[in-house]
PDB file of C-alpha atoms and ligand atoms in Angstrom:
ATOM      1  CA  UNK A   1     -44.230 -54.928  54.651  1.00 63.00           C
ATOM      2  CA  UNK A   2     -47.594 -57.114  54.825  1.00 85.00           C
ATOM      3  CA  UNK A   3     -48.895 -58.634  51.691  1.00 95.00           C
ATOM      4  CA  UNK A   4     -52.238 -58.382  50.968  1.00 98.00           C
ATOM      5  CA  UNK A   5     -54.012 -61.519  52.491  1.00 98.00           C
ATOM      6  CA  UNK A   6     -58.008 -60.135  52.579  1.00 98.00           C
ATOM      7  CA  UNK A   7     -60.890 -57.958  50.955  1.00 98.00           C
ATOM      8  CA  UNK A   8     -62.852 -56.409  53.489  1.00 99.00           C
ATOM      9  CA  UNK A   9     -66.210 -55.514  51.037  1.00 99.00           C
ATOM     10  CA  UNK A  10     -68.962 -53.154  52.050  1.00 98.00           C
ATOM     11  CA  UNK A  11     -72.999 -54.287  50.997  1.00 98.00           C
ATOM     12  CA  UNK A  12     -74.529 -51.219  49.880  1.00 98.00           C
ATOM     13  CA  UNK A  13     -73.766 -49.722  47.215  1.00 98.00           C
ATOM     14  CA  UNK A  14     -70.151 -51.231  46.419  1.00 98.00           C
ATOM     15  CA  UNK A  15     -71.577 -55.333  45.811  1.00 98.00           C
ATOM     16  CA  UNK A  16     -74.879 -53.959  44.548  1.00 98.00           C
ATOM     17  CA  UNK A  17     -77.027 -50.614  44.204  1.00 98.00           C
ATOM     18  CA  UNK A  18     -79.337 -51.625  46.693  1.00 98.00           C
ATOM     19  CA  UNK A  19     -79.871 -48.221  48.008  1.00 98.00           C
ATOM     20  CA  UNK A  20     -82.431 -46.298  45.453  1.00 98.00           C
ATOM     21  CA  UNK A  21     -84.187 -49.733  44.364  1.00 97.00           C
ATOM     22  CA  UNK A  22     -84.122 -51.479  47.005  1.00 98.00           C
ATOM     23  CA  UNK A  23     -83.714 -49.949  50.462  1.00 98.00           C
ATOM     24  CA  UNK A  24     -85.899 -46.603  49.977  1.00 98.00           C
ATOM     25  CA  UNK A  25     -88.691 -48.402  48.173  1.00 98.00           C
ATOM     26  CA  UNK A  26     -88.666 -50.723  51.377  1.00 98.00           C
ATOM     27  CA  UNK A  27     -88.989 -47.957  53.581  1.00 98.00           C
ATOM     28  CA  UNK A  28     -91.747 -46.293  51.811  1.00 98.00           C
ATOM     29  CA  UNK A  29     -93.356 -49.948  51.266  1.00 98.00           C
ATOM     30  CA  UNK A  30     -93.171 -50.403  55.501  1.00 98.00           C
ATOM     31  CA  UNK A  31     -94.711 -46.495  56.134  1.00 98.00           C
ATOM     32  CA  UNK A  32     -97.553 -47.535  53.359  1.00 98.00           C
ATOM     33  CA  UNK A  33     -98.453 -50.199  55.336  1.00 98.00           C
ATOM     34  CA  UNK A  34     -98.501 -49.181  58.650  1.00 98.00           C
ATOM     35  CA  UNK A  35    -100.837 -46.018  57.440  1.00 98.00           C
ATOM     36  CA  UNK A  36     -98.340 -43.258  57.323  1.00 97.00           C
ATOM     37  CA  UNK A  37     -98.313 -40.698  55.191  1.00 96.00           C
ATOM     38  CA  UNK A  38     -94.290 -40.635  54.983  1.00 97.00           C
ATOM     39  CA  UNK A  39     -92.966 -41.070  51.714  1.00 98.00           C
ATOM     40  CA  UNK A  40     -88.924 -40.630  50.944  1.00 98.00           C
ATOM     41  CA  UNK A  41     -88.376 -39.680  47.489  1.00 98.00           C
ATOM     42  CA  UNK A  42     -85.040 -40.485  45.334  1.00 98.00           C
ATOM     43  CA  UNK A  43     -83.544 -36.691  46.154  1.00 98.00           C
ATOM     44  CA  UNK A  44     -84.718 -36.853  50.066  1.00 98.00           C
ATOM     45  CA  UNK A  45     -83.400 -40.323  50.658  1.00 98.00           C
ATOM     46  CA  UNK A  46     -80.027 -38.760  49.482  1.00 98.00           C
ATOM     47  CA  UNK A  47     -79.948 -36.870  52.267  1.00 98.00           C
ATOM     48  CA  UNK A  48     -80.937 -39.348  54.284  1.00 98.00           C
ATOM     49  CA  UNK A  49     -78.504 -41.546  53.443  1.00 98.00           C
ATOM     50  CA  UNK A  50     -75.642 -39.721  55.319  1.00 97.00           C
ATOM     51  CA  UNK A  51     -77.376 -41.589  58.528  1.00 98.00           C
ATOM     52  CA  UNK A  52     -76.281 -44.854  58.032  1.00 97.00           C
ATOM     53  CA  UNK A  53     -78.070 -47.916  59.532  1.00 98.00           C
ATOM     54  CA  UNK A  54     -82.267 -48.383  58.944  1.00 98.00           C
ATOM     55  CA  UNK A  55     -83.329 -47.476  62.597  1.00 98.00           C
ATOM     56  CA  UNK A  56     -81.120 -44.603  62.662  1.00 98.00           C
ATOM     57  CA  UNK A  57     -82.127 -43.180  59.303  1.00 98.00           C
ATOM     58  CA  UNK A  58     -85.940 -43.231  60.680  1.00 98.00           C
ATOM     59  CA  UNK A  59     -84.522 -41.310  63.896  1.00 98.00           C
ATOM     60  CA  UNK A  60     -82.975 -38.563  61.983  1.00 98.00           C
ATOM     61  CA  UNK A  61     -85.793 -38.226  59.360  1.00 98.00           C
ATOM     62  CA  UNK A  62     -88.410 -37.900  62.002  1.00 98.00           C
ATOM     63  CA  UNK A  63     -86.182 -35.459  63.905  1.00 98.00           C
ATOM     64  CA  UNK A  64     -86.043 -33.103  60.616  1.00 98.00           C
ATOM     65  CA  UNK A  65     -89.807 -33.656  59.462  1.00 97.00           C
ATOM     66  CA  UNK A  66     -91.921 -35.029  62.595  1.00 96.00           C
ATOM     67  CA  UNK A  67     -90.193 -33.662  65.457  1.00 97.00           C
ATOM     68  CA  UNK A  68     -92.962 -33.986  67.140  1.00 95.00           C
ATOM     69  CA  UNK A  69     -93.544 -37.749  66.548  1.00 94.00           C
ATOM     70  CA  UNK A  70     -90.256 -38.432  68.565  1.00 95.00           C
ATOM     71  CA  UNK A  71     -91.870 -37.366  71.615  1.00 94.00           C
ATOM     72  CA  UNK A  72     -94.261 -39.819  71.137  1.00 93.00           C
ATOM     73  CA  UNK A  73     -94.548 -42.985  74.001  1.00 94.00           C
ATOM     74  CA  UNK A  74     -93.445 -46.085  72.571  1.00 96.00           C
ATOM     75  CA  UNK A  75     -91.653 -44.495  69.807  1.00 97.00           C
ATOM     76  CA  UNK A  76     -88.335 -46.956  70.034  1.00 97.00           C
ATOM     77  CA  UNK A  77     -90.576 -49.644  69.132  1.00 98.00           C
ATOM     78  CA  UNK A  78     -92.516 -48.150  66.901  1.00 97.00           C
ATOM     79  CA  UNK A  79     -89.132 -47.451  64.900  1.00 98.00           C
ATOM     80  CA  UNK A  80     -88.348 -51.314  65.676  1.00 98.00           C
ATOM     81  CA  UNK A  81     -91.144 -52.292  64.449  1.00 98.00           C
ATOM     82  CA  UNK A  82     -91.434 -50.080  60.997  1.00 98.00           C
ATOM     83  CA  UNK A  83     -87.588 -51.832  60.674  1.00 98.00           C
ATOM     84  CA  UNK A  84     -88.728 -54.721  60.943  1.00 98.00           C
ATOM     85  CA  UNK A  85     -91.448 -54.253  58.035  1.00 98.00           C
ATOM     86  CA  UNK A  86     -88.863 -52.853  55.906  1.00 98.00           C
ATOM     87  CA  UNK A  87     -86.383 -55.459  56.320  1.00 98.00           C
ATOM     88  CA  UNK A  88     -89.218 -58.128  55.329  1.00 98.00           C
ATOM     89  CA  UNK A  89     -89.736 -56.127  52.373  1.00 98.00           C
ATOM     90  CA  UNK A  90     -86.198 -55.958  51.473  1.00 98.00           C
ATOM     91  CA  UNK A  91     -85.988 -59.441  51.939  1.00 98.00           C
ATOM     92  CA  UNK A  92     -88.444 -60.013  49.909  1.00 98.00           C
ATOM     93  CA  UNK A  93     -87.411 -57.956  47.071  1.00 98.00           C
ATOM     94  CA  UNK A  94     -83.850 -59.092  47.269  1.00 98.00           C
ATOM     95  CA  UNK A  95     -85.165 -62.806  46.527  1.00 98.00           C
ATOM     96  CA  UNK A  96     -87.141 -61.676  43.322  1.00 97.00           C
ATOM     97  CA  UNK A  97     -83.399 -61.061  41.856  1.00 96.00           C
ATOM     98  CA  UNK A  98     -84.969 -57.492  41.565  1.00 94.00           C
ATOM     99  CA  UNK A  99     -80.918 -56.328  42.505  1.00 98.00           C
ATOM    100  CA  UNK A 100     -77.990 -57.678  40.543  1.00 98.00           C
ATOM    101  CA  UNK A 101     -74.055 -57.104  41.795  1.00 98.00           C
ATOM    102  CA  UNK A 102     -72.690 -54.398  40.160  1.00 98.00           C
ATOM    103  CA  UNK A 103     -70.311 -55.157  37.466  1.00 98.00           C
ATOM    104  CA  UNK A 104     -66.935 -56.616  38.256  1.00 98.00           C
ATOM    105  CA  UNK A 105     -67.801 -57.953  41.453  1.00 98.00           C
ATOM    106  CA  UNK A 106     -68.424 -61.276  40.934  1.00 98.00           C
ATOM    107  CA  UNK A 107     -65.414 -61.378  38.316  1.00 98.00           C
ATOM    108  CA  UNK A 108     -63.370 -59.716  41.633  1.00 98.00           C
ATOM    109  CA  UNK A 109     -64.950 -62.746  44.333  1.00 98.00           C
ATOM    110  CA  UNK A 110     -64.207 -65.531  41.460  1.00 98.00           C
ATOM    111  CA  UNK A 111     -60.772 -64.064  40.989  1.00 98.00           C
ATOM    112  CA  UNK A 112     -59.971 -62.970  44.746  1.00 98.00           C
ATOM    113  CA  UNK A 113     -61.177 -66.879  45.589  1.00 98.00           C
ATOM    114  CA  UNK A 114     -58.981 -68.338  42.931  1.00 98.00           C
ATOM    115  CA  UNK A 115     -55.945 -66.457  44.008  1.00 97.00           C
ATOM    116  CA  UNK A 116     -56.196 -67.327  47.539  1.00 97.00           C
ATOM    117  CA  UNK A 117     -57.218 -64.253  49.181  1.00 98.00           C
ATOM    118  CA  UNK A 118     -59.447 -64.147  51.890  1.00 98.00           C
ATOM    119  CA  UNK A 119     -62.838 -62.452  52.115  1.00 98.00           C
ATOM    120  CA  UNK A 120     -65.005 -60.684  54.873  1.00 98.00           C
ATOM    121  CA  UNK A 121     -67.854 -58.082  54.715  1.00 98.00           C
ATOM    122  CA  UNK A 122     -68.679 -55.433  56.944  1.00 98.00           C
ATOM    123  CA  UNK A 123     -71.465 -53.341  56.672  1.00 98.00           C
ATOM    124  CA  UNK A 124     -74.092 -51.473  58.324  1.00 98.00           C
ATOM    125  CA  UNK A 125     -77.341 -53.074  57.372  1.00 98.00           C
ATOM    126  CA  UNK A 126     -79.121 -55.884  58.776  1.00 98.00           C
ATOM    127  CA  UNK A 127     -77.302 -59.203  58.398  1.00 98.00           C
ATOM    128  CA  UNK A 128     -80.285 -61.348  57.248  1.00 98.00           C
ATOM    129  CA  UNK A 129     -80.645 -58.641  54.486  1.00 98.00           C
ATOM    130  CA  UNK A 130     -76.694 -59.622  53.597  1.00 98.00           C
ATOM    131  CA  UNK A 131     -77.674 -63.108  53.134  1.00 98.00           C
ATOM    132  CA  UNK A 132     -80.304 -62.313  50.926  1.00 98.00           C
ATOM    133  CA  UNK A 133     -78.490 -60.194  49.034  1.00 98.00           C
ATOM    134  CA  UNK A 134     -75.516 -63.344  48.657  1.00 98.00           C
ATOM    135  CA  UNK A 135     -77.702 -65.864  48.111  1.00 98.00           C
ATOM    136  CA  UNK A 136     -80.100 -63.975  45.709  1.00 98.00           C
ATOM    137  CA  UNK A 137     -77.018 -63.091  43.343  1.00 98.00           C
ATOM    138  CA  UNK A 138     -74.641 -66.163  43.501  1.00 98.00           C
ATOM    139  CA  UNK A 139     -76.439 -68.637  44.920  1.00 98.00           C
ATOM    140  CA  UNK A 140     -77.462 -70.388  48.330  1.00 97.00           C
ATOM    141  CA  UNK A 141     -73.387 -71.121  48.946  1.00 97.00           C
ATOM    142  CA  UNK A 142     -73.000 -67.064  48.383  1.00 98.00           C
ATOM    143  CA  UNK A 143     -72.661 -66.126  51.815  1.00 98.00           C
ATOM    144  CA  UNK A 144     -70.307 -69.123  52.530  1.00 98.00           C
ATOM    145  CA  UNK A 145     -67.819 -67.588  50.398  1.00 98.00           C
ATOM    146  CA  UNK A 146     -67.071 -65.013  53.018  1.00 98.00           C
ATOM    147  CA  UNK A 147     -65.405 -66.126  56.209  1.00 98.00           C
ATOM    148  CA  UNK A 148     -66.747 -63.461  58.616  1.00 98.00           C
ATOM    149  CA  UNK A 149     -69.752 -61.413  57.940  1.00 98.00           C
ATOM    150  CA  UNK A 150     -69.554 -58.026  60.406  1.00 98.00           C
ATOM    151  CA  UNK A 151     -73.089 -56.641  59.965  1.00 98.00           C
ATOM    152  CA  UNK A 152     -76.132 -54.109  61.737  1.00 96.00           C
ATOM    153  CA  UNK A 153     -76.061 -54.217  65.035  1.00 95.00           C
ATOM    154  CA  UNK A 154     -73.698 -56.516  66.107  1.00 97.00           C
ATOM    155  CA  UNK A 155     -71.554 -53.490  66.900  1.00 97.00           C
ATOM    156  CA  UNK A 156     -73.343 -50.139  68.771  1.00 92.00           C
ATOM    157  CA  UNK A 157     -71.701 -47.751  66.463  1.00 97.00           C
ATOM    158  CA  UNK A 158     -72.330 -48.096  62.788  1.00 97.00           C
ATOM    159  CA  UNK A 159     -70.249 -46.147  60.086  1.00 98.00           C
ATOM    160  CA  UNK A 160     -67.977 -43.764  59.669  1.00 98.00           C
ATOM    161  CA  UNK A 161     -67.356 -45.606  63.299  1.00 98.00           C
ATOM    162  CA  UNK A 162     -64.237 -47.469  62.882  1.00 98.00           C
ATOM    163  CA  UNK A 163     -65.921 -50.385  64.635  1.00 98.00           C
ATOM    164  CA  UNK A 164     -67.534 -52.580  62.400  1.00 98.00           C
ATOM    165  CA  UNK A 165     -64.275 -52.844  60.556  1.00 98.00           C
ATOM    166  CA  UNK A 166     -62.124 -53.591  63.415  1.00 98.00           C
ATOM    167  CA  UNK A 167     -64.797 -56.568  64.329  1.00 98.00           C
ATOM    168  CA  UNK A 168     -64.099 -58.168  60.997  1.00 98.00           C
ATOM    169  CA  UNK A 169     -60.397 -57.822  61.344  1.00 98.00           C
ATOM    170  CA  UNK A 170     -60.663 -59.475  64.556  1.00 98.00           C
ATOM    171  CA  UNK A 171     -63.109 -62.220  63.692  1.00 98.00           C
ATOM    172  CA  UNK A 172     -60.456 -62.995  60.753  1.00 98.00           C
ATOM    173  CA  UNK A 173     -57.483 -62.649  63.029  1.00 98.00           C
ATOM    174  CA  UNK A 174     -55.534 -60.560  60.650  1.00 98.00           C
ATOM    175  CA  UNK A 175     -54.108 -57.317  61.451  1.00 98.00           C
ATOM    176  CA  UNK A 176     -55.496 -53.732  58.812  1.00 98.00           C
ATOM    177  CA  UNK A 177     -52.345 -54.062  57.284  1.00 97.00           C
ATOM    178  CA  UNK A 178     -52.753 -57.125  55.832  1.00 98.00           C
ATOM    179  CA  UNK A 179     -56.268 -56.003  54.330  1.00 98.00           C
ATOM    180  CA  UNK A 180     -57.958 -54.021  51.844  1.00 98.00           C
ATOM    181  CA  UNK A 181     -61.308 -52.318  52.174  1.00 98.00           C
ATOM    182  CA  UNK A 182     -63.650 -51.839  48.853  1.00 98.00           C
ATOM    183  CA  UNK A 183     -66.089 -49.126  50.182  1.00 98.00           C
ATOM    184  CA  UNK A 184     -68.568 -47.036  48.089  1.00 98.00           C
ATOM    185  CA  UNK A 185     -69.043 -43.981  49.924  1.00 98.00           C
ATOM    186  CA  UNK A 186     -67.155 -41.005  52.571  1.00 98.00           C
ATOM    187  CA  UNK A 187     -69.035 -42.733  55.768  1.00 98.00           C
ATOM    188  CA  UNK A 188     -67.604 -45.985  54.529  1.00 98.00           C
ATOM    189  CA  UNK A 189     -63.703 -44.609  53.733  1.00 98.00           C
ATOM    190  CA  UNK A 190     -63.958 -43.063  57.702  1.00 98.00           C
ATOM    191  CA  UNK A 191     -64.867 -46.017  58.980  1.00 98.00           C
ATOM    192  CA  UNK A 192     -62.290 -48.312  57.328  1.00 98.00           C
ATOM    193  CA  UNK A 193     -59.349 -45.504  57.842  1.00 98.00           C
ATOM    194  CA  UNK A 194     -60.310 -45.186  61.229  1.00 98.00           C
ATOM    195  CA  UNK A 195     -59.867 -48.860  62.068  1.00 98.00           C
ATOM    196  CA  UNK A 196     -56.358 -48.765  59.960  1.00 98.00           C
ATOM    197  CA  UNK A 197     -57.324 -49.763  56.334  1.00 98.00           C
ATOM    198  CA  UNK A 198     -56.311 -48.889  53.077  1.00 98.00           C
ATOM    199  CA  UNK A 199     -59.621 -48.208  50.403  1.00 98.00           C
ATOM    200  CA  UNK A 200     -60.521 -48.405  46.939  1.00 98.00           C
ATOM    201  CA  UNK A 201     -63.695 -46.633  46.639  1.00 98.00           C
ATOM    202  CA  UNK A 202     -66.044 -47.237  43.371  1.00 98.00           C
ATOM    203  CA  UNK A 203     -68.751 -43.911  43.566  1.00 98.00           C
ATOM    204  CA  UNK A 204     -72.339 -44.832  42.402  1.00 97.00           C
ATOM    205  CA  UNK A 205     -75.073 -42.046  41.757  1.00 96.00           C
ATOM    206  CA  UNK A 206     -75.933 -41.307  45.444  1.00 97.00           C
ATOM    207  CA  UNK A 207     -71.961 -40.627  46.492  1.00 98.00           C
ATOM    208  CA  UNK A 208     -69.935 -39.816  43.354  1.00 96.00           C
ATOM    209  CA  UNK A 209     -69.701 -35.937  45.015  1.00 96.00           C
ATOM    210  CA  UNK A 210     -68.618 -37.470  48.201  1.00 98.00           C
ATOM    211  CA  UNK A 211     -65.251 -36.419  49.637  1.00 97.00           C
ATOM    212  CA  UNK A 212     -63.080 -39.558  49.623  1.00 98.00           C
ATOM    213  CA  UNK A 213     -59.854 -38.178  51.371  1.00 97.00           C
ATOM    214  CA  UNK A 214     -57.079 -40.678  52.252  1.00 97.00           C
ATOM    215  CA  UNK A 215     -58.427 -43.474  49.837  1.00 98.00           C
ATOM    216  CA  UNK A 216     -55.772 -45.143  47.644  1.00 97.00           C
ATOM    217  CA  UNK A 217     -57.877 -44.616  44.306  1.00 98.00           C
ATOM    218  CA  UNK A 218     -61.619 -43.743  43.588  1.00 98.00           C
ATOM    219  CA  UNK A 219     -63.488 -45.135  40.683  1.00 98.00           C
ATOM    220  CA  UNK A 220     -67.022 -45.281  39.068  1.00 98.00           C
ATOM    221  CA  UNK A 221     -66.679 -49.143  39.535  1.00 98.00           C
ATOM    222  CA  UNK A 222     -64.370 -52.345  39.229  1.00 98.00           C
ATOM    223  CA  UNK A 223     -65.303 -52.494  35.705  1.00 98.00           C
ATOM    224  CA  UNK A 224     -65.297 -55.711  33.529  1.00 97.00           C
ATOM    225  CA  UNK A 225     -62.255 -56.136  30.566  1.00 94.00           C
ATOM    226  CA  UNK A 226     -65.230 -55.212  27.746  1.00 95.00           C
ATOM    227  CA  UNK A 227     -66.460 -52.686  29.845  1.00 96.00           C
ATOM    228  CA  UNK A 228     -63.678 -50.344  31.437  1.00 97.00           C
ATOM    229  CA  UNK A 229     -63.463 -48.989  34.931  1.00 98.00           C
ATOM    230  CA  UNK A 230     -62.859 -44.902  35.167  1.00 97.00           C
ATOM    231  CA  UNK A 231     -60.247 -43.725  37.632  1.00 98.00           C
ATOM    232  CA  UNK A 232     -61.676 -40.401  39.090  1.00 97.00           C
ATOM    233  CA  UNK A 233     -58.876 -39.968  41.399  1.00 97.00           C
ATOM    234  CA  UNK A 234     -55.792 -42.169  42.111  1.00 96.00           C
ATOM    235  CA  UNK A 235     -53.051 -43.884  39.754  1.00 95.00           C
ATOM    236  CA  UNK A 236     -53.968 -45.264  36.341  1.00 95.00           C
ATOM    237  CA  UNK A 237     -54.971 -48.690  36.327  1.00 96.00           C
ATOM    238  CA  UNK A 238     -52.764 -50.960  34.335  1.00 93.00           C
ATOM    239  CA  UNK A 239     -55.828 -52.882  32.701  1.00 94.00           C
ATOM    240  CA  UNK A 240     -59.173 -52.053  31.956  1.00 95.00           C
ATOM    241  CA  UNK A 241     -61.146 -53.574  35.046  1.00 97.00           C
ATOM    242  CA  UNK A 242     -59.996 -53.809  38.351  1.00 98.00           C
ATOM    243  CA  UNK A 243     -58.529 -56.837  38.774  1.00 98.00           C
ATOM    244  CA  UNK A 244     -56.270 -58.658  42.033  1.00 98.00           C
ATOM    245  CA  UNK A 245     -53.172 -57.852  40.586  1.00 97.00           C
ATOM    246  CA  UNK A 246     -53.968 -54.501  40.711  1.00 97.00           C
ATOM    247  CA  UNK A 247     -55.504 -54.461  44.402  1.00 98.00           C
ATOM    248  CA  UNK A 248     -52.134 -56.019  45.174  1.00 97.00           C
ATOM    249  CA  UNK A 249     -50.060 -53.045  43.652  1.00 96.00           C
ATOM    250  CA  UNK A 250     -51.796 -50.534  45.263  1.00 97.00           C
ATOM    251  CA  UNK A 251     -51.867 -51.650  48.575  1.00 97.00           C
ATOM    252  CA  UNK A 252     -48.450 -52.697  48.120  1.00 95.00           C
ATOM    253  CA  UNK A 253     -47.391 -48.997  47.411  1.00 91.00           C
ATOM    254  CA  UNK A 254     -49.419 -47.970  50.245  1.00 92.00           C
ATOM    255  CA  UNK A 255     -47.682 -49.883  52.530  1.00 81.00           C
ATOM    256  CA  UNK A 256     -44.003 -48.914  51.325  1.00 71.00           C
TER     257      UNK A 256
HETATM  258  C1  LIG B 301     -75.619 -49.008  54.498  1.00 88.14           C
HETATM  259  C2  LIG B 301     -76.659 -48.371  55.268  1.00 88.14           C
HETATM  260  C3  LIG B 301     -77.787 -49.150  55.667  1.00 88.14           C
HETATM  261  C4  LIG B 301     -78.837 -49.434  54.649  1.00 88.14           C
HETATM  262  C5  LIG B 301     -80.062 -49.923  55.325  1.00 88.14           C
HETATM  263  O1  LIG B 301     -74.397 -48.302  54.722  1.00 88.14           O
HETATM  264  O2  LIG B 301     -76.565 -47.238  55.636  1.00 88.14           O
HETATM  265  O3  LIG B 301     -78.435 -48.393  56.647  1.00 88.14           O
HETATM  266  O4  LIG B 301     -79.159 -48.252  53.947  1.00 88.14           O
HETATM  267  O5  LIG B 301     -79.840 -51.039  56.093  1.00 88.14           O
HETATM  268  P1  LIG B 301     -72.997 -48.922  54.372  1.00 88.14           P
HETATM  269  P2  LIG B 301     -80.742 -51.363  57.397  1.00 88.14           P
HETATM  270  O6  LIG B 301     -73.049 -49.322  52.929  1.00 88.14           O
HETATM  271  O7  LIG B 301     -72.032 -47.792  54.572  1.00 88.14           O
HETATM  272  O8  LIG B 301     -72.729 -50.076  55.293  1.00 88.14           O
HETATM  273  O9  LIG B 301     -82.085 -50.774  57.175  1.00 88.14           O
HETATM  274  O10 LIG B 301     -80.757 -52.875  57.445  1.00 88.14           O
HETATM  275  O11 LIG B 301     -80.051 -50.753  58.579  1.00 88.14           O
HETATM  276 MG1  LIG B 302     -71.980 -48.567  51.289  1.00 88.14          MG
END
């Protein structure tokens, strides 16, 4: 049996909301400028949002709303481009502290750290937008707390893809058993199941209907002691927040 050695965290929407607040409004902020009428509200981005990675999430709105625009010349850079706007805006917004971790998170990085577990990321969005995101909410040594950072592109096929997952296990040198991913949403569970990973899922407003088969638990968040975590599917957790002892348990059971 392999002890648990690493956390594997996802960005959006498990280490901060980022997606209502932040991303969409950066969309919307990039069509503004460039004159366009397009405008993704709160309900549509939902929808959206089961196209994961910026670029792609352009691609399949313009496919359902502007078909049209697609046959456009130049329309791969155009999308570039409008990505690029929107990540400068996200950027931007990220370093106004405008989007704090959710709770628990940085009690689960302090507590991971101190207990000698190792930590990676791997997520879909764009990786300077990850080191905003660290450095906005725990300071400029934020992103050095994480050994590998798998992000965006650097792999062709973003989530549920398996891929980005199995790039951070390799960067680390550990094999999935030895690792735990903390994922927010079904695209996210796929991915990390498909490259061999157990999850703990914590649901926010945009997936809490999502279908989270094959994760060890699913909660509304990791919770701090004054403030408890809900289990919404899985075993009971032995203390209010979701702490490393816990993590430990669970994917100790899973492995047995
Ligand atoms: C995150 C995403 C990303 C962000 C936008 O998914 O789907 O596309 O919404 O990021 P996950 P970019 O949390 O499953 O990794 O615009 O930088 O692509
Ligand atoms: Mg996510």
């Amino acid at each position: 049996m392999k002890q648990l050695q690493a956390l594997i965290f996802d960005v959006d929407g498990t280490l901060a909301d980022t997606e209502r607040d932040g991303h969409r409004v950066a969309f919307n902020k990039a069509f503004a400028e460039a004159g366009l009428d397009w405008d993704w509200s709160v309900a549509r981005y939902g929808e959206l949002l089961r196209v994961t990675g910026g670029k792609e999430r352009i691609r399949q709105y313009l496919s359902e709303d502007h078909p049209e625009a697609l046959e456009a010349p130049g329309i791969d850079a155009r999308i570039r481009e409008l990505h690029a706007a929107k990540t400068r805006h996200y950027v931007a917004m990220l370093q106004t502290g405008a989007i704090p971790l959710r709770p628990g998170v940085r009690r689960l990085l302090d507590e991971a750290e101190a207990e000698g577990l190792r930590l990676a990321i791997a997520t879909t969005t764009t990786p300077e937008n990850v080191t905003a995101l660290l450095e906005a909410t725990l300071g400029s040594d934020g992103p050095y707390r994480f050994e590998v950072i798998s992000a965006g592109d650097v792999v062709p096929a973003k989530k549920p893809a398996p891929d980005i997952f199995t790039h951070a296990l390799e960067a680390m040198n550990l094999p999935a058993s030895a690792c735990l991913a903390l994922e927010d949403s079904d695209n996210g569970v796929r991915a990390a199941r498909g490259a061999g990973l157990e999850v703990v899922v914590t649901t926010n407003d945009y997936t809490r209907q999502q279908d989270f088969d094959g994760a060890l638990a699913v909660l509304d968040g990791f919770g701090e002691p004054d403030a408890p975590a809900r289990v919404l599917a899985g075993p009971a957790l032995p203390s209010p927040a979701v702490d490393v002892a816990t993590l430990r348990a669970w994917h100790a059971g899973a492995q047995s």
